[in-house]
GROMACS .gro file of C-alpha atoms in nm:
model
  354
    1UNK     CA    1   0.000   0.000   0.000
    2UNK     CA    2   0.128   0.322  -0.095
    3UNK     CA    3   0.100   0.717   0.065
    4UNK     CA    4  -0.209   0.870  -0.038
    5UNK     CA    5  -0.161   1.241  -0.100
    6UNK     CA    6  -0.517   1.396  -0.148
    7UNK     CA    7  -0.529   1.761  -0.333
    8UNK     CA    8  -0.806   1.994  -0.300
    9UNK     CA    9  -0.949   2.326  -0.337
   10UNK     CA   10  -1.260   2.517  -0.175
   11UNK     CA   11  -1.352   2.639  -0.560
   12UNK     CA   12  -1.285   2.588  -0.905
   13UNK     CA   13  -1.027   2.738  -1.082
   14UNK     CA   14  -0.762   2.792  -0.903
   15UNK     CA   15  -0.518   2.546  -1.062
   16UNK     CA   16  -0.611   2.201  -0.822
   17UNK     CA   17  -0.572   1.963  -1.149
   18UNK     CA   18  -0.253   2.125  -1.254
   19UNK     CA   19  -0.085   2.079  -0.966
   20UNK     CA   20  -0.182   1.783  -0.908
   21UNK     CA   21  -0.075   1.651  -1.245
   22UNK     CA   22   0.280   1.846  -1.179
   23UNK     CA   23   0.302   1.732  -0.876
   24UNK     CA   24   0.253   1.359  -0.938
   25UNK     CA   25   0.527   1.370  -1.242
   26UNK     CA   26   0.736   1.577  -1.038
   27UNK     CA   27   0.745   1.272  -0.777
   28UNK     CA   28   0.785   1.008  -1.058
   29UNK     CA   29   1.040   1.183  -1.191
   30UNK     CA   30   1.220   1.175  -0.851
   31UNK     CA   31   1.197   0.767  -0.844
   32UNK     CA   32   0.905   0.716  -0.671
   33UNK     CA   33   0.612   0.480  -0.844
   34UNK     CA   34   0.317   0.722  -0.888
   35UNK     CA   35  -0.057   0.663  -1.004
   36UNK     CA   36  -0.232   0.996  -1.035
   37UNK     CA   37  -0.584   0.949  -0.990
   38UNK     CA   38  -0.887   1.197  -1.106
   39UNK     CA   39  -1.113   1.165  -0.892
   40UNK     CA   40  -1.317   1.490  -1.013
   41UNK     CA   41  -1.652   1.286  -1.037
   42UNK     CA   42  -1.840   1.519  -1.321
   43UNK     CA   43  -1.566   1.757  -1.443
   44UNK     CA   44  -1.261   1.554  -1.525
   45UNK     CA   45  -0.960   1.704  -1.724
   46UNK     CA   46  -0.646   1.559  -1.598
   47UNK     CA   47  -0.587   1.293  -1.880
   48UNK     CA   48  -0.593   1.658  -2.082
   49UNK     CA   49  -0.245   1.747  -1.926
   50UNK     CA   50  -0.065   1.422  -2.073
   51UNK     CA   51  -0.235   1.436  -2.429
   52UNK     CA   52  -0.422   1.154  -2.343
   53UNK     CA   53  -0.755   1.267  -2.463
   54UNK     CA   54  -0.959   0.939  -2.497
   55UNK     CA   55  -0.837   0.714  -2.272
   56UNK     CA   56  -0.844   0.329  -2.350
   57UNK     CA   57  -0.972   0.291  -2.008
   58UNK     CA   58  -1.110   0.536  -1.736
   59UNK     CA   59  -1.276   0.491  -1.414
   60UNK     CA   60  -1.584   0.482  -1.567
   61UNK     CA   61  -1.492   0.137  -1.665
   62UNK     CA   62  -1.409   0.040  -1.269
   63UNK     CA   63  -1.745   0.178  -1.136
   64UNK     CA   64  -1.917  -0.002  -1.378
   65UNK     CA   65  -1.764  -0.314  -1.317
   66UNK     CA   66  -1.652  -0.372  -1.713
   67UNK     CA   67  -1.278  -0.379  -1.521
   68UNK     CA   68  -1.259  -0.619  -1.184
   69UNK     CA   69  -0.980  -0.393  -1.082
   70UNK     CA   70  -0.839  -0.032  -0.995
   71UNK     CA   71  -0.530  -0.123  -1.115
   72UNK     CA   72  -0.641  -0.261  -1.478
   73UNK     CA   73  -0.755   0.139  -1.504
   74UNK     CA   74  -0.442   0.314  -1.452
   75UNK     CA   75  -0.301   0.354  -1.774
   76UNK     CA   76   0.109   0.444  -1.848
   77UNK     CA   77   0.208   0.815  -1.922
   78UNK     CA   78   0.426   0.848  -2.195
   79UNK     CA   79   0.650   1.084  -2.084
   80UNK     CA   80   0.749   0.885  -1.783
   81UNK     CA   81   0.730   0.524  -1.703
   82UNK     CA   82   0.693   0.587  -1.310
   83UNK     CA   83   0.371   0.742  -1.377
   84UNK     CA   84   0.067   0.616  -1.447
   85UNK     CA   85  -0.288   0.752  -1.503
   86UNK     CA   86  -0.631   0.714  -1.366
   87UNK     CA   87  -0.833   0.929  -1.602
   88UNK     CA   88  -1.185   1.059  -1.407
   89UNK     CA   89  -1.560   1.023  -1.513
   90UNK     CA   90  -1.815   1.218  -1.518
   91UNK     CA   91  -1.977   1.111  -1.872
   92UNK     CA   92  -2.260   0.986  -1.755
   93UNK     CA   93  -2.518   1.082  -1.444
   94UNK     CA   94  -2.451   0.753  -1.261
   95UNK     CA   95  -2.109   0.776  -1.236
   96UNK     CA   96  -2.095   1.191  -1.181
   97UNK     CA   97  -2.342   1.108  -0.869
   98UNK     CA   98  -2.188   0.777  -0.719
   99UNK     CA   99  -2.362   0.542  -0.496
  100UNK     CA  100  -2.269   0.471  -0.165
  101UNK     CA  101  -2.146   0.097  -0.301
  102UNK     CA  102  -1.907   0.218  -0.551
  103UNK     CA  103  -1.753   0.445  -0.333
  104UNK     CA  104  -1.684   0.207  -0.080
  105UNK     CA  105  -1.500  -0.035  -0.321
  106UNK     CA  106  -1.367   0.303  -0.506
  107UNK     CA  107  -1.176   0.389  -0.188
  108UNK     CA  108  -1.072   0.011  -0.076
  109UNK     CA  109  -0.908  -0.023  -0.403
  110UNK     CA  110  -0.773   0.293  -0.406
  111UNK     CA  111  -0.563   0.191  -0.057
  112UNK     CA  112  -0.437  -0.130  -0.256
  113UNK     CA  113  -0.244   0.019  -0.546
  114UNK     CA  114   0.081  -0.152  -0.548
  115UNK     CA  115   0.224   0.200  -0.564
  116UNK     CA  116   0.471   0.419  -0.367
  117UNK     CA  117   0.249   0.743  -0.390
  118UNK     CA  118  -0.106   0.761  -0.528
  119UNK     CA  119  -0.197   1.141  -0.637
  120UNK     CA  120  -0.539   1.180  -0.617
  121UNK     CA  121  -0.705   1.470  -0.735
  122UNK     CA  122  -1.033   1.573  -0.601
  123UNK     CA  123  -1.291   1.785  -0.712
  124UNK     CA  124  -1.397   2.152  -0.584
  125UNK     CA  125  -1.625   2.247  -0.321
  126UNK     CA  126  -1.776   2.061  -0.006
  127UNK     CA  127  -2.004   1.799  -0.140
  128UNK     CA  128  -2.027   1.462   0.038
  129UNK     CA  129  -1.740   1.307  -0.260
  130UNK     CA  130  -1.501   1.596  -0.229
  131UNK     CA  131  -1.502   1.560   0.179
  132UNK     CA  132  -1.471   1.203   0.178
  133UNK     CA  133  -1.216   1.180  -0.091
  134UNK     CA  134  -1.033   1.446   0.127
  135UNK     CA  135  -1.025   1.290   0.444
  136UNK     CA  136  -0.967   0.929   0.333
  137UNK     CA  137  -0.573   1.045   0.240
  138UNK     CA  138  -0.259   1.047   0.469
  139UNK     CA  139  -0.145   1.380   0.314
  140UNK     CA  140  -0.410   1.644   0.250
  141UNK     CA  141  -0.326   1.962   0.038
  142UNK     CA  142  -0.569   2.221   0.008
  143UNK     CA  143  -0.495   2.482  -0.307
  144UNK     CA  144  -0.598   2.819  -0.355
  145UNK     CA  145  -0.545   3.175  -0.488
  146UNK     CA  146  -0.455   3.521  -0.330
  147UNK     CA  147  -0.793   3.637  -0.398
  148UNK     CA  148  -0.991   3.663  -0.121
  149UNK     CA  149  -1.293   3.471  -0.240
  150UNK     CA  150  -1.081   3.183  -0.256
  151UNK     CA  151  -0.901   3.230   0.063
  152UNK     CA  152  -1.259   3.209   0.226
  153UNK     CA  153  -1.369   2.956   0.083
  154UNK     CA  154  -1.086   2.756   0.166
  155UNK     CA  155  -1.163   2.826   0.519
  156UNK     CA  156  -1.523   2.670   0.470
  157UNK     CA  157  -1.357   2.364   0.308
  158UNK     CA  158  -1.124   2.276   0.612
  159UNK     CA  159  -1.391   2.376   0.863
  160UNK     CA  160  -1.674   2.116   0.693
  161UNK     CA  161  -1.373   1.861   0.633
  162UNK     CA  162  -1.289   1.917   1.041
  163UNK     CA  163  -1.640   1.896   1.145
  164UNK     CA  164  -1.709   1.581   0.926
  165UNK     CA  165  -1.378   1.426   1.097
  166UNK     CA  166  -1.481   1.508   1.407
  167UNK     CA  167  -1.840   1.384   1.382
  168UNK     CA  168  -1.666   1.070   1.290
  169UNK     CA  169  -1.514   1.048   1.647
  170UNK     CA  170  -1.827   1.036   1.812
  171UNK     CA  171  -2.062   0.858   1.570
  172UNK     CA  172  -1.773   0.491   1.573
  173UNK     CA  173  -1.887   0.516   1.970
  174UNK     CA  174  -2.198   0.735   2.065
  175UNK     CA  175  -2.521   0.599   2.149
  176UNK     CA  176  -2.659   0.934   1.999
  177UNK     CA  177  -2.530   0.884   1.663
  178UNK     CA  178  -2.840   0.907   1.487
  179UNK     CA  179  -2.883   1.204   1.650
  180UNK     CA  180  -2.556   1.320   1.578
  181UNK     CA  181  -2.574   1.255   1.239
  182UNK     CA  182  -2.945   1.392   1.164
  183UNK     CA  183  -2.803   1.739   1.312
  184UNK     CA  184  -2.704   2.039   1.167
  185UNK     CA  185  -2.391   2.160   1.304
  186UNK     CA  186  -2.223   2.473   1.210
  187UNK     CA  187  -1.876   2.477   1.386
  188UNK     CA  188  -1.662   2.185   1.568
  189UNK     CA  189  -1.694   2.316   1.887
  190UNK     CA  190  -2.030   2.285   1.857
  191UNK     CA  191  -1.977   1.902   1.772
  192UNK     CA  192  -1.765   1.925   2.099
  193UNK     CA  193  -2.010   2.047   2.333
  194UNK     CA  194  -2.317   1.898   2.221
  195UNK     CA  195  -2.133   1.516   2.194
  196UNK     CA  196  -1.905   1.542   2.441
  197UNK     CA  197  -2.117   1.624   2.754
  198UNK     CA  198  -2.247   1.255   2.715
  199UNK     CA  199  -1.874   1.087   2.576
  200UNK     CA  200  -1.596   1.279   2.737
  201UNK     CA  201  -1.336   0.980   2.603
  202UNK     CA  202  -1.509   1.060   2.243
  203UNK     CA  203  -1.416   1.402   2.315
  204UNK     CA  204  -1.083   1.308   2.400
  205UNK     CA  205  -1.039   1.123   2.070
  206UNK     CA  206  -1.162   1.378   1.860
  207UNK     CA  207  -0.934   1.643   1.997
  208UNK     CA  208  -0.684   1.464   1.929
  209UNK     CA  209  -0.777   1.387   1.620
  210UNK     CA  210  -0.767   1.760   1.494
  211UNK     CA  211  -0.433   1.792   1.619
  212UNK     CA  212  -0.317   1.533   1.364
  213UNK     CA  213  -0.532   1.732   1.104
  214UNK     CA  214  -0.265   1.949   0.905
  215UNK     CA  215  -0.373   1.988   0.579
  216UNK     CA  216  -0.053   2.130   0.363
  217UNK     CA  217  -0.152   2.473   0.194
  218UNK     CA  218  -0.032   2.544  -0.200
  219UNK     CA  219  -0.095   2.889  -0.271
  220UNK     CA  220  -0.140   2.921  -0.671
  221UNK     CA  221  -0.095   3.233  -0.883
  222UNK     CA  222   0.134   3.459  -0.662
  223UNK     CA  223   0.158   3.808  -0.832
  224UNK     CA  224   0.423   4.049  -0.721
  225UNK     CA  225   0.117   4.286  -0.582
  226UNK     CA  226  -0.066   4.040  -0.291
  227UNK     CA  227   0.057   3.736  -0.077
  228UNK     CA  228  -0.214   3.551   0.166
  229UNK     CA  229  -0.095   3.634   0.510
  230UNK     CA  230  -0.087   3.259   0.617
  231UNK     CA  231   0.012   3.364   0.972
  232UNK     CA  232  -0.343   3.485   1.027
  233UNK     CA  233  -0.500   3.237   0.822
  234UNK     CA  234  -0.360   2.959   1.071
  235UNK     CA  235  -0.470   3.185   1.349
  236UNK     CA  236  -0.880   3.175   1.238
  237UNK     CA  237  -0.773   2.794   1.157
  238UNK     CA  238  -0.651   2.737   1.526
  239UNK     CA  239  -0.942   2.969   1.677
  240UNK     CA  240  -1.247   2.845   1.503
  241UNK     CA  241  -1.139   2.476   1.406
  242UNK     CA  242  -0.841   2.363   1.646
  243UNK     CA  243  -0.661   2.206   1.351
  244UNK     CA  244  -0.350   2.393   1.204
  245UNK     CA  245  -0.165   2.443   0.855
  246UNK     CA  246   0.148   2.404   0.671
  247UNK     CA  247   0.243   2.594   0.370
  248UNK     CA  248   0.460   2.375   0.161
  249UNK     CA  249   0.443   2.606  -0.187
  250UNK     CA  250   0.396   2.915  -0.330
  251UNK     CA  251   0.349   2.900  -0.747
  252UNK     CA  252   0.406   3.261  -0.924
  253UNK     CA  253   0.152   3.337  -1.211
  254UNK     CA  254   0.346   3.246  -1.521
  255UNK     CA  255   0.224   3.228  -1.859
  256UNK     CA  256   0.421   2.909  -1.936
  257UNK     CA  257   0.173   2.722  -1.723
  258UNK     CA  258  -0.113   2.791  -1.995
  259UNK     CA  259   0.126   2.747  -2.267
  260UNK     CA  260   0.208   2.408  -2.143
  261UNK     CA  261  -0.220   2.317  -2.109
  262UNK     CA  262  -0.182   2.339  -2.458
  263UNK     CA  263   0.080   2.163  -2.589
  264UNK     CA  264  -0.067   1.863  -2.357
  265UNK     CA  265   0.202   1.888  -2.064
  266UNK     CA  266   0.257   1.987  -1.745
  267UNK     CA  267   0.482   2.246  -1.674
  268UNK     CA  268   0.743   2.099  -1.532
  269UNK     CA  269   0.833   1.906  -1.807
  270UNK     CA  270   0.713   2.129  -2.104
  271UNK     CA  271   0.944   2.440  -1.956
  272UNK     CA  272   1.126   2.293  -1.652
  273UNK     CA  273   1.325   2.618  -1.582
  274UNK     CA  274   0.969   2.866  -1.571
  275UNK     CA  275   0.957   3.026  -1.250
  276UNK     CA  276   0.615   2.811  -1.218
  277UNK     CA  277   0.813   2.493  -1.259
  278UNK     CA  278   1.021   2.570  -0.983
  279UNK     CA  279   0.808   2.647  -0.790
  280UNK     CA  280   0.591   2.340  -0.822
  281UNK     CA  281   0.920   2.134  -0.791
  282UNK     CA  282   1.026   2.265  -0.451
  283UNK     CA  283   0.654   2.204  -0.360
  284UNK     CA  284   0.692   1.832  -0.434
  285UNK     CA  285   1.055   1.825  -0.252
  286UNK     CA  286   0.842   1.936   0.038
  287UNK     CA  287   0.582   1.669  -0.006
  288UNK     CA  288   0.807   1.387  -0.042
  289UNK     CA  289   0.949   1.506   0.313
  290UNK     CA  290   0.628   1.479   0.416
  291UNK     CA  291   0.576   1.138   0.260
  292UNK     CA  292   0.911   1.037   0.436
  293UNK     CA  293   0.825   1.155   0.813
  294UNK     CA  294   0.501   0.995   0.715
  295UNK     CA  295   0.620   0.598   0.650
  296UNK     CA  296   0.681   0.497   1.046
  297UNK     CA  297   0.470   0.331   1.295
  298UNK     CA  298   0.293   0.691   1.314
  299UNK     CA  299   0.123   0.640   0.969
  300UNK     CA  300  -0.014   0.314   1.047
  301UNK     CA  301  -0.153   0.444   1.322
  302UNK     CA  302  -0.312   0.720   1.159
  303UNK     CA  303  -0.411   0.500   0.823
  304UNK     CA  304  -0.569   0.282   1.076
  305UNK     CA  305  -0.790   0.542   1.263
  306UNK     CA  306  -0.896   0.719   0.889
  307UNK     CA  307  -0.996   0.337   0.769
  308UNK     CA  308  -1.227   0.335   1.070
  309UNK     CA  309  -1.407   0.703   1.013
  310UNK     CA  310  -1.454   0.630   0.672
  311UNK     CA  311  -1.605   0.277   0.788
  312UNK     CA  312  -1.824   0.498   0.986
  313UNK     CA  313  -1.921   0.784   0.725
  314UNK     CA  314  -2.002   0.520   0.481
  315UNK     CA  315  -2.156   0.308   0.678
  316UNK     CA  316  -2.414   0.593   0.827
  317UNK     CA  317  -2.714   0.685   0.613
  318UNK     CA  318  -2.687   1.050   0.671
  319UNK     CA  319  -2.374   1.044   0.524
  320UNK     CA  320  -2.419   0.818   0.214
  321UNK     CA  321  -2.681   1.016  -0.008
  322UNK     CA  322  -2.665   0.946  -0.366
  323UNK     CA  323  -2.636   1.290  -0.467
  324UNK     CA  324  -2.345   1.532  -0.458
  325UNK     CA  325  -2.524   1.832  -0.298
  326UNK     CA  326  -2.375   2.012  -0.060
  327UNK     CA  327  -2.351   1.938   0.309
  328UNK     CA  328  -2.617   2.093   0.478
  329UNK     CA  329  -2.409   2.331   0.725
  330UNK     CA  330  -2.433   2.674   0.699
  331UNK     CA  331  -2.098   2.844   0.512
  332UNK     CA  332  -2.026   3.047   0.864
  333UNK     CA  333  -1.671   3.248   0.837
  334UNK     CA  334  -1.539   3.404   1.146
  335UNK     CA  335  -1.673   3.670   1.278
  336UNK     CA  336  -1.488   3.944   1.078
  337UNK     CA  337  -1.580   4.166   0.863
  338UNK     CA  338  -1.519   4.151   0.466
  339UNK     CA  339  -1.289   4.476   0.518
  340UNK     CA  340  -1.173   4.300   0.802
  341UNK     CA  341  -1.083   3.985   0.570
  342UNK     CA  342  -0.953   4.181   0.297
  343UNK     CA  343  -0.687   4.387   0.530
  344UNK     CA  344  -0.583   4.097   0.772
  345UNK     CA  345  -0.576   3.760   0.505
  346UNK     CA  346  -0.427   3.934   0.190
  347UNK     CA  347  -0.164   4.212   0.230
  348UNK     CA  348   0.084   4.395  -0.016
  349UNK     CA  349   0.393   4.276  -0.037
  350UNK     CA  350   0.495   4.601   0.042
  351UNK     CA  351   0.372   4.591   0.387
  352UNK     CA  352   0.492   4.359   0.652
  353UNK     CA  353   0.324   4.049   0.758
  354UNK     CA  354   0.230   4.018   1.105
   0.00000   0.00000   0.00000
């Protein structure tokens, strides 16, 4: 069983598929065995990247059961024999909107690649795939822009991914889990209070699993005029969550990154000395770190304790709806102001970050 690195983004459009796709080549090129896999259910485009557009085999083929196994799907990349390629699906209404039963076998068989690192690209925004997808990694990296939109709404990604890890804590033990689960929580303290009062070693558990939850931030499209001030942004994180964050990249805006969409390539091998190549290089140097401090007894303990929320999220009614809507928790961001947001999250690079 290999690492799995999950990739993410509170919105579309901020680059998620291209790094992943850099990032996964980046690794392969660096010896490790890689399988990128798009798991964009209903907008796939990363086959795009490696000129692969109509795959001999896509997941489409796995869901649907014409292909007994994962593997059989991931086809090679040209370019580099350590990678391989899951292309996504989305071509059809049944396999945009996955049941609960291929899910489950979707994320069984994605823990049994015979792989060093499996990349797996997940769609945008806070639907019941996205989260799970998220949460089922051992690396999660959450990608967004300077803009400020973005920045919030990659607050309201980690928050519902928290909550939905935390509510995992108590539902494996509570005898109120139907209650828990039927209930419409807006915050993880709230989680806390309202669960823990009745399962103080469920409390425990879930406290310490946000400690463990340190999703890696990838900021995409730095301009000379604005950087996210990621000091405050893991202050809110801290306050209103209890989980914290790494930054392991900034990526410049550089044309080569569109020129290289459409010559079928990824950046990093179509101009390898852009200032967006290096940049997504020393953000994979930093993730194979992370990969490394991440192989001891310490990963199996935390692959263990994911396998068994997932068990639980899958396994719970309220959390296996056919459909991709939304989670029903209200979008709450701190209790700032937009001003507020606009002066404290993104500054000028001429002004000192606190």
């Amino acid at each position: 069983m290999g690492t799995l690195i999950s990739v993410a983004s509170g919105k579309g459009g901020v680059g998620k598929s291209v790094v992943s796709a850099n990032l996964a080549l980046a690794l392969a090129k660096r010896g490790r065995r890689i399988i990128l896999a798009d798991l964009d259910v209903g907008g796939a485009d990363v086959h795009i990247m490696f000129g692969e557009l109509n795959p001999s085999v896509t997941l489409t083929d796995f869901l649907n059961k014409r292909v007994g196994r994962l593997d059989d799907v991931a086809i090679p990349v040209t370019i580099c024999p350590a990678l391989r390629l899951i292309a996504g699906t989305g071509d059809t209404l049944a396999t945009a909107n996955m049941v609960y039963a291929r899910k489950k076998r979707l994320m069984k068989q994605l823990r049994d690649l015979d792989v060093d690192i499996v990349v797996i690209d997940i769609g945008a925004g806070t639907n019941y795939h996205a989260l799970d997808f998220f949460l089922m990694a051992d690396l999660h990296l959450a990608v967004a822009t300077p803009e400020p939109t973005s920045v919030l709404d990659l607050y309201r990604f980690i928050k519902l991914a928290a909550i939905r890890r935390v509510l995992a804590c108590f539902l494996a033990r509570s005898p109120l889990s139907e209650v828990l689960s039927n209930r419409d929580f807006t915050s993880v303290e709230e989680v806390m209070e309202i669960a823990g009062v009745t399962d103080a070693e469920g409390r425990d558990a879930a406290e310490a699993v946000l400690q463990s939850f340190r999703p890696g931030l990838i900021i995409n499209r730095m301009s000379n005029g604005f950087q996210v001030n990621v000091l405050y942004l893991r202050k809110v994180l801290h306050q209103y969550i209890g989980g914290d964050l790494t930054l392991l990249g900034e990526i410049p805006e550089d044309p080569h990154v569109s020129q290289a969409v459409r010559r079928f390539l990824p950046v990093v091998e179509a101009a390898p000395e852009s200032p967006a190549a290096k940049g997504l290089l020393a953000m994979a140097a930093a993730v194979e770190q992370l990969v490394a401090a991440s192989a001891g007894g310490s990963k199996e303990k935390t692959k263990q304790s994911e396998e068994k929320q997932t068990r639980v999220l899958l396994s719970n009614p309220a959390f296996t709806q056919d459909s991709h809507d939304s989670l029903a928790l209200r979008p709450e961001v701190p209790p700032i102001s937009r001003q507020s947001a606009r002066d404290n999250t993104i500054q000028s690079t001429n002004g000192r970050v606190p």
